[in-house]
Amino acid sequence: MKTITALASLGLLLLSGLANAKQVEVSIVKMKFTPQQVVIAPGDTVIWRNKEKRQYHNVWFKQFTEEEPDIFFPGETFEQRFDKEGSYPYVCGPHPKMTGTVIVKAEVNSRP
């Protein structure tokens, strides 16, 4: 019975963490990621939204993969969830001057 109670408590703890998870949007406009740097908490998701009129882009975390990811077109999005603390730089593969960083910290001041 103690095992079931412990598992149930763990499940509720995990669910409450997911309930507190947030989504942060990064816009892609005029060949820039805006904001260029975001600070989020573990479990949060960043959504990149291509707001260009004609240009395609991608979000490439070279520390995760050597293979360049698929591109996405105006009106489309790409999202990535971050579970571990750290600094995650990224680049647009087709436009390498476009760069950004996601910083994941356990304590983010904007939390309620």
C-alpha positions as a Markdown table, in Angstrom:
| # | Residue | x | y | z |
|---|---|---|---|---|
| 1 | Met | 0.0 | 0.0 | 0.0 |
| 2 | Lys | 2.9 | 2.4 | 0.8 |
| 3 | Thr | 4.3 | 1.8 | -2.7 |
| 4 | Ile | 1.0 | 2.7 | -4.3 |
| 5 | Thr | 0.7 | 5.9 | -2.2 |
| 6 | Ala | 4.3 | 6.8 | -3.1 |
| 7 | Leu | 3.7 | 6.3 | -6.8 |
| 8 | Ala | 0.5 | 8.3 | -6.7 |
| 9 | Ser | 2.3 | 11.1 | -4.9 |
| 10 | Leu | 5.1 | 11.0 | -7.5 |
| 11 | Gly | 2.5 | 11.1 | -10.3 |
| 12 | Leu | 0.8 | 14.1 | -8.8 |
| 13 | Leu | 4.1 | 15.9 | -8.4 |
| 14 | Leu | 5.0 | 15.3 | -12.0 |
| 15 | Leu | 1.6 | 16.4 | -13.2 |
| 16 | Ser | 1.8 | 19.6 | -11.1 |
| 17 | Gly | 5.2 | 20.3 | -12.7 |
| 18 | Leu | 3.7 | 19.9 | -16.2 |
| 19 | Ala | 0.7 | 22.1 | -15.2 |
| 20 | Asn | 3.2 | 24.9 | -14.3 |
| 21 | Ala | 5.2 | 24.5 | -17.5 |
| 22 | Lys | 4.9 | 27.5 | -19.8 |
| 23 | Gln | 5.3 | 28.2 | -23.5 |
| 24 | Val | 7.5 | 31.0 | -24.6 |
| 25 | Glu | 7.3 | 32.4 | -28.2 |
| 26 | Val | 10.2 | 33.5 | -30.3 |
| 27 | Ser | 9.2 | 35.4 | -33.4 |
| 28 | Ile | 11.1 | 35.2 | -36.6 |
| 29 | Val | 10.9 | 38.6 | -38.4 |
| 30 | Lys | 13.2 | 40.5 | -40.7 |
| 31 | Met | 15.8 | 37.7 | -40.5 |
| 32 | Lys | 16.1 | 37.8 | -36.7 |
| 33 | Phe | 15.0 | 35.7 | -33.7 |
| 34 | Thr | 13.0 | 38.0 | -31.4 |
| 35 | Pro | 13.8 | 37.9 | -28.6 |
| 36 | Gln | 17.3 | 36.6 | -29.3 |
| 37 | Gln | 17.7 | 35.2 | -25.8 |
| 38 | Val | 15.0 | 33.6 | -23.6 |
| 39 | Val | 15.2 | 32.4 | -20.1 |
| 40 | Ile | 12.9 | 29.6 | -19.1 |
| 41 | Ala | 12.4 | 27.0 | -16.4 |
| 42 | Pro | 12.9 | 23.3 | -16.8 |
| 43 | Gly | 9.9 | 21.7 | -18.5 |
| 44 | Asp | 9.0 | 24.8 | -20.4 |
| 45 | Thr | 8.6 | 24.9 | -24.2 |
| 46 | Val | 9.9 | 27.4 | -26.7 |
| 47 | Ile | 7.8 | 28.0 | -29.8 |
| 48 | Trp | 9.5 | 29.6 | -32.8 |
| 49 | Arg | 6.9 | 31.3 | -35.1 |
| 50 | Asn | 8.0 | 32.2 | -38.7 |
| 51 | Lys | 6.3 | 35.6 | -39.2 |
| 52 | Glu | 8.2 | 36.4 | -42.4 |
| 53 | Lys | 6.3 | 37.0 | -45.6 |
| 54 | Arg | 8.3 | 34.8 | -47.9 |
| 55 | Gln | 11.4 | 33.3 | -46.2 |
| 56 | Tyr | 11.9 | 29.9 | -44.7 |
| 57 | His | 14.0 | 29.2 | -41.6 |
| 58 | Asn | 15.0 | 26.4 | -39.2 |
| 59 | Val | 16.2 | 26.2 | -35.6 |
| 60 | Trp | 19.4 | 24.2 | -35.3 |
| 61 | Phe | 20.8 | 23.1 | -32.0 |
| 62 | Lys | 24.1 | 21.8 | -33.1 |
| 63 | Gln | 24.9 | 20.4 | -29.7 |
| 64 | Phe | 22.0 | 18.0 | -30.1 |
| 65 | Thr | 22.5 | 16.9 | -33.7 |
| 66 | Glu | 25.0 | 17.3 | -36.5 |
| 67 | Glu | 22.2 | 17.0 | -39.1 |
| 68 | Glu | 20.5 | 20.2 | -40.1 |
| 69 | Pro | 16.7 | 20.1 | -39.2 |
| 70 | Asp | 13.9 | 20.6 | -41.6 |
| 71 | Ile | 12.9 | 24.1 | -42.6 |
| 72 | Phe | 9.6 | 25.8 | -41.8 |
| 73 | Phe | 7.8 | 28.4 | -43.9 |
| 74 | Pro | 5.9 | 31.6 | -43.1 |
| 75 | Gly | 3.0 | 30.9 | -40.7 |
| 76 | Glu | 4.5 | 27.7 | -39.5 |
| 77 | Thr | 6.1 | 26.9 | -36.1 |
| 78 | Phe | 8.8 | 24.8 | -34.5 |
| 79 | Glu | 8.8 | 23.9 | -30.8 |
| 80 | Gln | 11.2 | 22.4 | -28.4 |
| 81 | Arg | 10.8 | 21.4 | -24.7 |
| 82 | Phe | 13.7 | 21.9 | -22.4 |
| 83 | Asp | 14.0 | 19.7 | -19.3 |
| 84 | Lys | 17.5 | 20.3 | -18.1 |
| 85 | Glu | 19.2 | 23.4 | -16.9 |
| 86 | Gly | 21.8 | 24.9 | -19.2 |
| 87 | Ser | 22.6 | 27.3 | -22.1 |
| 88 | Tyr | 21.4 | 26.1 | -25.5 |
| 89 | Pro | 22.7 | 28.2 | -28.4 |
| 90 | Tyr | 21.0 | 27.8 | -31.8 |
| 91 | Val | 21.4 | 29.0 | -35.4 |
| 92 | Cys | 19.2 | 29.2 | -38.5 |
| 93 | Gly | 21.0 | 26.7 | -40.8 |
| 94 | Pro | 20.1 | 28.5 | -44.1 |
| 95 | His | 20.9 | 31.9 | -42.5 |
| 96 | Pro | 23.9 | 31.4 | -40.1 |
| 97 | Lys | 24.0 | 35.0 | -39.0 |
| 98 | Met | 20.7 | 34.4 | -37.3 |
| 99 | Thr | 21.5 | 33.2 | -33.8 |
| 100 | Gly | 19.8 | 32.8 | -30.5 |
| 101 | Thr | 20.1 | 31.2 | -27.1 |
| 102 | Val | 17.7 | 29.4 | -24.7 |
| 103 | Ile | 18.8 | 29.5 | -21.1 |
| 104 | Val | 17.1 | 27.1 | -18.7 |
| 105 | Lys | 17.3 | 27.9 | -15.0 |
| 106 | Ala | 15.5 | 26.3 | -12.1 |
| 107 | Glu | 14.6 | 29.7 | -10.7 |
| 108 | Val | 13.0 | 32.0 | -13.1 |
| 109 | Asn | 11.9 | 35.4 | -11.7 |
| 110 | Ser | 8.8 | 35.6 | -13.8 |
| 111 | Arg | 7.1 | 32.6 | -12.1 |
| 112 | Pro | 3.9 | 33.2 | -10.2 |
